[in-house]
C-alpha positions in Angstrom: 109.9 104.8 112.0 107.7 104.2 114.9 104.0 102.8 114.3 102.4 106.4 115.3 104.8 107.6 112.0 103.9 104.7 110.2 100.2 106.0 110.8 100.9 109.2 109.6 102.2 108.0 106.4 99.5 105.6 105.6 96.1 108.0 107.2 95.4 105.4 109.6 94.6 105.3 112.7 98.1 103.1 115.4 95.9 100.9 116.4 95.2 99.6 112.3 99.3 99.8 111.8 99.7 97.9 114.7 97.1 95.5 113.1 98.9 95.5 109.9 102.4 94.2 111.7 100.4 91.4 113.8 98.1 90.5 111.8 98.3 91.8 108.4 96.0 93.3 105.7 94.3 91.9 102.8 94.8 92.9 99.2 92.3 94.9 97.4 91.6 92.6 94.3 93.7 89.5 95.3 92.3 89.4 98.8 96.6 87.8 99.7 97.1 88.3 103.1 100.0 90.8 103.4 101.8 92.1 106.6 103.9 95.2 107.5 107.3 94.1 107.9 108.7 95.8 111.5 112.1 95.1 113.9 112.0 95.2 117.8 108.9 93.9 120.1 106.0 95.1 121.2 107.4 97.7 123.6 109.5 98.9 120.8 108.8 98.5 117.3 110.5 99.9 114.1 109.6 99.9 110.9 112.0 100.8 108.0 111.3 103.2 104.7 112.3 100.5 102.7 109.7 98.3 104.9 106.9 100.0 104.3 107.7 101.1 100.6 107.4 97.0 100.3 104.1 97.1 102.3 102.6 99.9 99.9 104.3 98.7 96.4 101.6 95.6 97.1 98.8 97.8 97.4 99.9 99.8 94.5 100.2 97.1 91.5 96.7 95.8 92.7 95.3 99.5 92.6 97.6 101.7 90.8 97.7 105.3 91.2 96.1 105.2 94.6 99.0 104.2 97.2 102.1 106.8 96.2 105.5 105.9 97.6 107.1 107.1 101.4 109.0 109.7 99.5 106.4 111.4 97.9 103.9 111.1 101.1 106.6 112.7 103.0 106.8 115.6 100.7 103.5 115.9 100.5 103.1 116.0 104.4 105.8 118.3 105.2 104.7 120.9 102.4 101.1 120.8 103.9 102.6 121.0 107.9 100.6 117.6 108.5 97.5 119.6 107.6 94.9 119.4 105.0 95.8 121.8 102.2 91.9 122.6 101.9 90.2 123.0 104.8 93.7 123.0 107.0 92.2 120.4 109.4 94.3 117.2 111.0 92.2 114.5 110.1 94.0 111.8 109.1 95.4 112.9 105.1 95.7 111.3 101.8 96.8 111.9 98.8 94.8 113.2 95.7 96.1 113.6 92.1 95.2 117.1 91.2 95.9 115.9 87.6 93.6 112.6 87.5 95.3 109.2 87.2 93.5 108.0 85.1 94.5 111.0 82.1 97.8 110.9 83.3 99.4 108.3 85.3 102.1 109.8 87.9 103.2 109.8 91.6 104.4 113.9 90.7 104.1 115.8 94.1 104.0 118.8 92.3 100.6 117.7 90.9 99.8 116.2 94.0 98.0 117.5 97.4 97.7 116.1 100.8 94.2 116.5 102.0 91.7 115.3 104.3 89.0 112.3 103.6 85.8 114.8 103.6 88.0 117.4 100.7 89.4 114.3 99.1 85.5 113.1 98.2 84.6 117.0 96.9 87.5 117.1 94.8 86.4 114.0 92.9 83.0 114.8 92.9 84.1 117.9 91.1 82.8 120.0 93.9 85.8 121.7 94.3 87.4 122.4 90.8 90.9 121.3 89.6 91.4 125.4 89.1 90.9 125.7 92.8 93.3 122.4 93.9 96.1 124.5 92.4 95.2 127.5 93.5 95.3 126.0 97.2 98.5 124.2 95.9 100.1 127.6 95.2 99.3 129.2 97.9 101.1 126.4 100.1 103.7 126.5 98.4 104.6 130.1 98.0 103.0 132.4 100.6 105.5 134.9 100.6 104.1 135.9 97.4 101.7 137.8 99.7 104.3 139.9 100.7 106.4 140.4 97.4 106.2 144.2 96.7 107.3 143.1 93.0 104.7 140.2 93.0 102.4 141.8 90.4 105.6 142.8 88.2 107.3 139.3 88.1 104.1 138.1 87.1 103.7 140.1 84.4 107.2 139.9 82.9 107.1 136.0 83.1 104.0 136.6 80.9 105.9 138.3 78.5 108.0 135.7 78.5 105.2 132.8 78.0 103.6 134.6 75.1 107.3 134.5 73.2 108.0 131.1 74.2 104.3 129.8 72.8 104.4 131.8 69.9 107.9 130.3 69.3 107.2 127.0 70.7 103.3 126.1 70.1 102.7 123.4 73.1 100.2 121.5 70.0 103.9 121.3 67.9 105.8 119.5 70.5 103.0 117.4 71.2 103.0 116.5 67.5 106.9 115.7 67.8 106.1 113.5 70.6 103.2 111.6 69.3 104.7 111.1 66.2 108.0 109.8 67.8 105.7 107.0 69.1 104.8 105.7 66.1 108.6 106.0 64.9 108.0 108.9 62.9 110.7 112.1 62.7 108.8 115.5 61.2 112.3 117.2 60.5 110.9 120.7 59.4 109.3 120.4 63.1 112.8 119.4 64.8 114.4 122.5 62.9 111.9 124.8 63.9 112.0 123.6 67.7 115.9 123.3 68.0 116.6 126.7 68.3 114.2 127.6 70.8 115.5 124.8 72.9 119.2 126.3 72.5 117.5 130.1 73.8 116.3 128.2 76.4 118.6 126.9 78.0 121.1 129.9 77.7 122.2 131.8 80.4 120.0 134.8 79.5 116.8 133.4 79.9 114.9 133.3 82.8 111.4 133.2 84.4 110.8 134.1 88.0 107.9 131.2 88.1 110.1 128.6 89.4 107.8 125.8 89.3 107.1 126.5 85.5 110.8 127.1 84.7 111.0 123.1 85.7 108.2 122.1 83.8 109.4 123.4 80.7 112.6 122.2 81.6 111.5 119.2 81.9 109.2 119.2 78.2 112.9 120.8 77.1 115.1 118.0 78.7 113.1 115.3 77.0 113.5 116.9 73.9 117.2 117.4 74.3 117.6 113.5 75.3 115.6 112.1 72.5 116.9 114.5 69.5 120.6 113.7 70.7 119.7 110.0 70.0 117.1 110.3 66.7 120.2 110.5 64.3 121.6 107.3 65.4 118.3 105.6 65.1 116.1 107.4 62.0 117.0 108.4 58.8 115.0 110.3 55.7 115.8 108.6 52.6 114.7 111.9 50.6 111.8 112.4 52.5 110.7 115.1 55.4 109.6 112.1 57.5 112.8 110.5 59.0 111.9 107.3 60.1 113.3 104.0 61.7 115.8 102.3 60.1 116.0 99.3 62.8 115.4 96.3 61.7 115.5 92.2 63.0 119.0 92.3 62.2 120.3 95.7 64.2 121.9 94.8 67.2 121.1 95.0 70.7 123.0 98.2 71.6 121.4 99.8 68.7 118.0 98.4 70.4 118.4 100.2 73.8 119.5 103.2 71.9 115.9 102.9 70.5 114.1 102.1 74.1 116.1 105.2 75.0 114.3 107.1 73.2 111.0 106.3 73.5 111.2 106.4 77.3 112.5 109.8 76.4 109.8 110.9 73.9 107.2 109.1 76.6 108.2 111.3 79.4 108.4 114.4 77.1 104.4 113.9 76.2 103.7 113.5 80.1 106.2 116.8 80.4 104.1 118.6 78.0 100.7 117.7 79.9 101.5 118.4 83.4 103.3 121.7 81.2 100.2 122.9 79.5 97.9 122.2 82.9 99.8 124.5 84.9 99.6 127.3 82.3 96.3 127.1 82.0 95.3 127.2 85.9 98.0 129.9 86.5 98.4 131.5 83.8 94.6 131.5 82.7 94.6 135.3 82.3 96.9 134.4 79.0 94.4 132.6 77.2 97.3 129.7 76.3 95.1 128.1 74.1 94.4 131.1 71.7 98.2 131.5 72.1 99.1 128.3 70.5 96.6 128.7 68.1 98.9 131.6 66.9 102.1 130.1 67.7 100.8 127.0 65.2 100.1 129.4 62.3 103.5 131.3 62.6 104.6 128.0 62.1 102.8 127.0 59.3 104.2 130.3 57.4 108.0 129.2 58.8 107.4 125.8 57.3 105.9 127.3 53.7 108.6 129.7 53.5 111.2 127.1 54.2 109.8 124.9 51.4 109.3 127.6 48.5 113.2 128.3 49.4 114.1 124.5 48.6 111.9 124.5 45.6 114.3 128.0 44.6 
């Protein structure tokens, strides 16, 4: 990369990222003295990804959450034409979290937006509303929407399919399998009830035209998949409903990773599930997801009475 690229990716000004290869920068909190790694001389200077990953990864584990990686500012960039998202000005960019930080730590650019210092300070201020940020976010991202004849009717079959998939998979359910797989706790009536929802899911008949939310589900899915393929191998029930770990000081090490395994995967699947139920409820607000799930959790709870009264028979 040149040092006018470099710029780019960092909202500075060439003159500060030629600063940073001479002289350096200091660290927020540590005050270390840090410089940009480049190749070539003054009349030609190149800088590396990998260069000025390094550079930012510094910045990061002194401030995390506020210096994402290349990648993800390149993504960022290119989805927003080197514009701001908001006011579609090119001031120099950066890069907010449209889901905050500090709620939920990620470097997601599907959560994220490239905008300008002036919208940056409004959107944490709260002067322009989370709903908004991902309404501009949408709008970037799929403008030929405008254009779709069948717009309206995609909509409202994905809707359709939204309401079946809460009713039959309450958002607060999974996010009570998840919680309680981080305290190594199994609810097994909850794993049978979400299993086969999982299977519909991922068969070839279903489908959403809502790309973006088809991953996010897929991902909430995924980390399901991944942590109930390994929960046999790890928990047991001994009689009970609650299958929990059966590891002890003595298991060996395989059987260990097995067991970080899964809580990397239960981890993710909680994250999943947040940037999951966000989304619905800023694009799909017409739905009332909440009231939704509220529904979806009592068909449940009749499911789960039924299924014990036919044990007790």
């Amino acid at each position: 990369m040149t040092v006018n690229e470099v710029a780019e990716f960092l909202g500075c000004s060439s003159e500060m990222a030629k600063t940073m290869i001479a002289d350096g920068l200091r660290l927020p909190v540590s005050g270390t003295l840090v410089k940009l790694a480049a190749n070539g001389n003054a009349d030609h200077t190149d800088i590396t990804e990998e260069h000025l990953d390094a550079f930012i990864k510094q910045f990061e584990a002194e401030e995390p959450g506020r210096h994402p990686p290349t990648k993800v500012r390149r993504e960022l960039l290119t989805d927003a034409r080197h514009r701001c998202v908001i006011c579609r000005e090119s001031h120099p960019l950066q890069y907010h979290h449209m889901v905050e930080w500090a709620k939920l730590p990620h470097h997601d650019p599907r959560h994220m937006i490239a905008i300008c210092g002036s919208c940056h300070t409004k959107c944490t201020k709260g002067m322009i509303d989370h709903k908004s940020q991902v309404m501009y976010k949408a709008k970037l991202l799929t403008p030929e929407t405008n254009n779709d004849p069948h717009a309206a009717e995609k909509r409202n079959a994905d809707k359709e399919v939204i309401t079946w998939l809460i009713k039959n998979f309450p958002l607060s359910l999974f996010e009570w399998y998840f919680s309680r797989g981080l305290i190594e706790r199994i609810e097994l009536i909850v794993d049978d009830y979400i299993a086969p929802v999982w299977k519909t899911f991922h068969s070839p008949m279903f489908h959403l035209h809502d790309k973006e939310l088809w991953k996010l589900y897929a991902a909430v899915f995924d980390c399901y998949g991944a942590a109930h393929a390994i929960a046999p191998e790890l928990f047991h029930a001994a009689g009970s409903t609650t299958a929990k770990l059966m590891l002890n000081d003595m298991s060996d090490s395989e059987d260990w990773a097995k067991h970080r395994k899964f809580r990397q995967h239960v981890h993710e699947g909680r994250n999943a599930l947040q940037m999951l139920n966000a989304y619905l409820n800023d694009a799909y607000f017409d739905l009332k997801v909440n009231e939704l799930d509220i529904r979806g959790s009592g068909e449940f709870v009749k499911w789960r009475d039924k299924a014990n009264e036919d044990d007790e028979e």
